[in-house]
PDB file of C-alpha atoms in Angstrom:
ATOM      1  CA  UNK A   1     -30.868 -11.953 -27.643  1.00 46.00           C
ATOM      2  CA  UNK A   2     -28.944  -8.867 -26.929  1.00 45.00           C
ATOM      3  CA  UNK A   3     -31.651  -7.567 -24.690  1.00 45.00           C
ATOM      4  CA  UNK A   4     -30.822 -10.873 -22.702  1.00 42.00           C
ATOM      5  CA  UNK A   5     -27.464  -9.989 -22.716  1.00 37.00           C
ATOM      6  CA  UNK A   6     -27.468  -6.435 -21.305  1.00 37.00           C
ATOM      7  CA  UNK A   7     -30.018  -7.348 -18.797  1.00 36.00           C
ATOM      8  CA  UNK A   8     -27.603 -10.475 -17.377  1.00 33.00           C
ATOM      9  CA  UNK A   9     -24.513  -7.975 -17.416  1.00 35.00           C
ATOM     10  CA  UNK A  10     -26.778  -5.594 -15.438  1.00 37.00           C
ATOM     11  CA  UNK A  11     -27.436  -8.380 -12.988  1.00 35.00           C
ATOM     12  CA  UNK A  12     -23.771  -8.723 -12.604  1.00 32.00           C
ATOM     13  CA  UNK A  13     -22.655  -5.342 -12.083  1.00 34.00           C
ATOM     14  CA  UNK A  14     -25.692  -4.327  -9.570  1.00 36.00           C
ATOM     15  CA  UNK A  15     -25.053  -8.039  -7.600  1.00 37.00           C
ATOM     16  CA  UNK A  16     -21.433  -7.163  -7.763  1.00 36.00           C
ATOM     17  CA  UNK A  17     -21.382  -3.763  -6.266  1.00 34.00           C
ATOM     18  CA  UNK A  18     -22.691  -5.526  -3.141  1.00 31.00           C
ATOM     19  CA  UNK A  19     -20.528  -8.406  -2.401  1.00 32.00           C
ATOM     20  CA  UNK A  20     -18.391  -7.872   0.323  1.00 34.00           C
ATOM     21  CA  UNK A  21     -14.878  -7.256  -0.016  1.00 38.00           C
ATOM     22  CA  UNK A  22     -16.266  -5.139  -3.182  1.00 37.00           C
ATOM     23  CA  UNK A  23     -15.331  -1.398  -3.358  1.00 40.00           C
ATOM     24  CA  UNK A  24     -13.410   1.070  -1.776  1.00 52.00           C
ATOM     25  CA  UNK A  25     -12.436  -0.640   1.667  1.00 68.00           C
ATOM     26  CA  UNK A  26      -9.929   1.381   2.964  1.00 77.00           C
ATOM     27  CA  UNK A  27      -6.492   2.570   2.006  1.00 84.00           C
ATOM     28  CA  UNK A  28      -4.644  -0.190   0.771  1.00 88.00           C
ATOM     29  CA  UNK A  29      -1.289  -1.431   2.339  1.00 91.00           C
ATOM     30  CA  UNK A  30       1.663   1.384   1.685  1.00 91.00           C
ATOM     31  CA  UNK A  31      -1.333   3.712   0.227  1.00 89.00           C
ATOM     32  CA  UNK A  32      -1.029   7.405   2.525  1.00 89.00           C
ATOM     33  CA  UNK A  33      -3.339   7.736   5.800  1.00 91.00           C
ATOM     34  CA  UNK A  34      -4.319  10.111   8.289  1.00 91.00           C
ATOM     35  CA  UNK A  35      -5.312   7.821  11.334  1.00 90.00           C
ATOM     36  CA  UNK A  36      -5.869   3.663  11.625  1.00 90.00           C
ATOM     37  CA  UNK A  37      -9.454   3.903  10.239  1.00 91.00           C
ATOM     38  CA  UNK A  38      -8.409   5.209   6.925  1.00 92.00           C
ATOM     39  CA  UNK A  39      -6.243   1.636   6.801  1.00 92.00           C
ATOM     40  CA  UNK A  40      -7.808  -2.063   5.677  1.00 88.00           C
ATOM     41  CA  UNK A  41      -7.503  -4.459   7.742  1.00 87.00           C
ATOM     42  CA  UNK A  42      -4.113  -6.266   5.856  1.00 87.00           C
ATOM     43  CA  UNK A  43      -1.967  -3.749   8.154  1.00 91.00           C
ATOM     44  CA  UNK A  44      -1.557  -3.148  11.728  1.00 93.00           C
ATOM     45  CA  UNK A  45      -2.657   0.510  11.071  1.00 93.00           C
ATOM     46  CA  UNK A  46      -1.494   4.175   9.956  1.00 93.00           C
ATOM     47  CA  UNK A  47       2.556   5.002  10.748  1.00 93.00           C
ATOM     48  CA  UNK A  48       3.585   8.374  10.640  1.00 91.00           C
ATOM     49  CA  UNK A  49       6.920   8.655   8.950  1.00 88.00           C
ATOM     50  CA  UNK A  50       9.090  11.328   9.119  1.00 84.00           C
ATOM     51  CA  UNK A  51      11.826  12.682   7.033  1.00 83.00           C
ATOM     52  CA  UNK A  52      14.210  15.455   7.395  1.00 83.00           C
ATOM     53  CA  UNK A  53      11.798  17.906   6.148  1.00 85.00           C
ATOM     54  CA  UNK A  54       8.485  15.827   5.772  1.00 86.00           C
ATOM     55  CA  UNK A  55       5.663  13.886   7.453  1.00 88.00           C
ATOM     56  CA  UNK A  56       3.161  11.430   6.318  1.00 90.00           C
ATOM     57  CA  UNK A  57       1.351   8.711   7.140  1.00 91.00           C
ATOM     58  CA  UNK A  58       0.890   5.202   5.551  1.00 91.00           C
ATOM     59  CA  UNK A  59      -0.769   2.043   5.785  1.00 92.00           C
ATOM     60  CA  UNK A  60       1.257  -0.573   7.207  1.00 94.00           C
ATOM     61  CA  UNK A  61       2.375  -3.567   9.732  1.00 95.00           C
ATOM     62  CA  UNK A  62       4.676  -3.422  12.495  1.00 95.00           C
ATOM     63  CA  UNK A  63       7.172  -6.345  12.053  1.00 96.00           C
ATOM     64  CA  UNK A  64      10.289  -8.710  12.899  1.00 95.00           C
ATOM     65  CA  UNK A  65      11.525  -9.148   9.228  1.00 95.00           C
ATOM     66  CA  UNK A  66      10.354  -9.018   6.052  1.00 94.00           C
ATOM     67  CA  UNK A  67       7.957 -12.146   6.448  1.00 95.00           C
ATOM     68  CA  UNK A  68       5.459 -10.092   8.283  1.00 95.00           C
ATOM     69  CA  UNK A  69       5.352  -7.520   5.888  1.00 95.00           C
ATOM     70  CA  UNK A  70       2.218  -7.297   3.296  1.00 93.00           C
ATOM     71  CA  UNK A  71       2.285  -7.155  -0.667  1.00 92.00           C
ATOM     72  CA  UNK A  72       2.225  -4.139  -2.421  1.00 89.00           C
ATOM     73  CA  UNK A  73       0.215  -3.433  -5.079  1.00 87.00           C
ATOM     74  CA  UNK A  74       2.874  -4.918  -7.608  1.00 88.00           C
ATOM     75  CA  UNK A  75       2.826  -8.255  -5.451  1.00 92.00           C
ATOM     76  CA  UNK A  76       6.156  -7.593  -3.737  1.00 91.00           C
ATOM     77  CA  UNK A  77       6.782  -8.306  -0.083  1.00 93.00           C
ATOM     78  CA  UNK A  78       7.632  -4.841   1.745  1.00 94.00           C
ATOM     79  CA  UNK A  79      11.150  -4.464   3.511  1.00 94.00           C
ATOM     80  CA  UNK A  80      11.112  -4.221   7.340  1.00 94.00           C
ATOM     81  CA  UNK A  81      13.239  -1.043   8.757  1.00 92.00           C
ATOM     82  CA  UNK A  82      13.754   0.756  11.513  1.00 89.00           C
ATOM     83  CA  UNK A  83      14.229   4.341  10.756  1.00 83.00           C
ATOM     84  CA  UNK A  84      16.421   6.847  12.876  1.00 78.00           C
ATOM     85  CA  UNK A  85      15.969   4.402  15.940  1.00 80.00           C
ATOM     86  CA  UNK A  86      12.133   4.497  15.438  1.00 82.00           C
ATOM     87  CA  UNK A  87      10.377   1.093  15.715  1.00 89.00           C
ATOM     88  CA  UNK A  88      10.056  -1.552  13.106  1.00 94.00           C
ATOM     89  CA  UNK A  89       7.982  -1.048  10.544  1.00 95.00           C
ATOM     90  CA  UNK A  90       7.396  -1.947   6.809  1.00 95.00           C
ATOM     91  CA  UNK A  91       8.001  -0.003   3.834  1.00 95.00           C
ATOM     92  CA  UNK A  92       7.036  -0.157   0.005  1.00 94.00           C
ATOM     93  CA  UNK A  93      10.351  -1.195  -1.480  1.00 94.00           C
ATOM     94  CA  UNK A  94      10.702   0.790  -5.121  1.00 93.00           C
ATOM     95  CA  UNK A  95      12.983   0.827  -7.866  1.00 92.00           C
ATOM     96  CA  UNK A  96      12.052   4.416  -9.070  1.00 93.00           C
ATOM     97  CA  UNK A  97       9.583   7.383  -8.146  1.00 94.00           C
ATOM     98  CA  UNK A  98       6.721   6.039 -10.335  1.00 93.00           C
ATOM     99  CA  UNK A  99       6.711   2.503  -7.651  1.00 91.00           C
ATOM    100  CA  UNK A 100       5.622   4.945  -4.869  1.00 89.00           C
ATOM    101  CA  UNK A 101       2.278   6.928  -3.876  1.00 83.00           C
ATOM    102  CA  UNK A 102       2.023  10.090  -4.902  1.00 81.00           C
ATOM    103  CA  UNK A 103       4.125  12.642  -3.114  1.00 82.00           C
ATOM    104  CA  UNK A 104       6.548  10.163  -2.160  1.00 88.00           C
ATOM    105  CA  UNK A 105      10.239   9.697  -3.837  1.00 91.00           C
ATOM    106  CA  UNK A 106      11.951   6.253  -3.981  1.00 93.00           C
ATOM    107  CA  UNK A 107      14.835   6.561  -1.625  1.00 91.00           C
ATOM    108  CA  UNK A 108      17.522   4.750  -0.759  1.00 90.00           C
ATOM    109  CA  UNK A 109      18.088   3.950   3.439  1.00 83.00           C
ATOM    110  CA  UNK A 110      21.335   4.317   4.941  1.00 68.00           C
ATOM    111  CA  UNK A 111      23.312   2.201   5.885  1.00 57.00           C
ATOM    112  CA  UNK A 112      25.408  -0.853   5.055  1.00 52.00           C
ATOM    113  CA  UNK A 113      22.847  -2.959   2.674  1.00 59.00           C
ATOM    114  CA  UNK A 114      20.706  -0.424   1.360  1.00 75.00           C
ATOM    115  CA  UNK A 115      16.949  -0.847   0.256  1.00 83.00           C
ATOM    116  CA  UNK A 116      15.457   1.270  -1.995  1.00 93.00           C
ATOM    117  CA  UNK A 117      11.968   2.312  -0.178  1.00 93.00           C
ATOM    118  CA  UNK A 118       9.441   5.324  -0.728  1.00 92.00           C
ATOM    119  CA  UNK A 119       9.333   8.078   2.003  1.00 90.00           C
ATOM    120  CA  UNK A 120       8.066  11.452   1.804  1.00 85.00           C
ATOM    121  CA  UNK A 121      10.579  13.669   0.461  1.00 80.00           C
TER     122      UNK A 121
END
């Protein structure tokens, strides 16, 4: 019986590391890029963001408002800004450091209603 057993759970995993949609895919929506190809295909492509003394790149959409923004990786819709004049984009909103991909710090925009969104520092 357990012979059974490990041989249908090895059916599973091998059929399962073929399915598609399986596996590593591309960098997920607000996950860091270099160029468009490192992106899925839930976002428009790779931004570059800039800071006052950093640059990076992430996965995500261009956008109108926060209805065309993807879900992060918690399930919560992204907040559309426009940074510095820059177009619109959207951003992985945050309530601390920990919400955000490595490297990046959860900071608040400026501003009259401000969002709390992760940017390189």
């Amino acid at each position: 019986m357990t012979r059974t057993w490990m041989t249908l759970i090895g059916a599973i995993v091998v059929a399962g590391a073929t399915l598609p949609g399986c596996g590593d895919d591309g960098a997920r929506p607000y996950d860091l890029c270099i160029d468009t190809s490192d992106c899925t295909t839930e976002t428009d492509g790779c931004s570059i963001i800039s800071t006052a003394s950093s640059t990076a790149g992430i996965c995500t959409n261009n956008c109108g408002s926060d209805l065309d923004c993807p879900r992060d990786i918690r399930g919560d819709v992204g907040a559309c800004l426009s940074l510095s004049g820059s177009a619109f984009v959207c951003f992985e909103r945050c309530f601390d450091d920990f919400d955000c991909p490595s490297n990046f710090l959860c900071t608040p925009t400026a501003g009259g209603a401000s969002e709390l969104i992760c940017l390189p520092p």
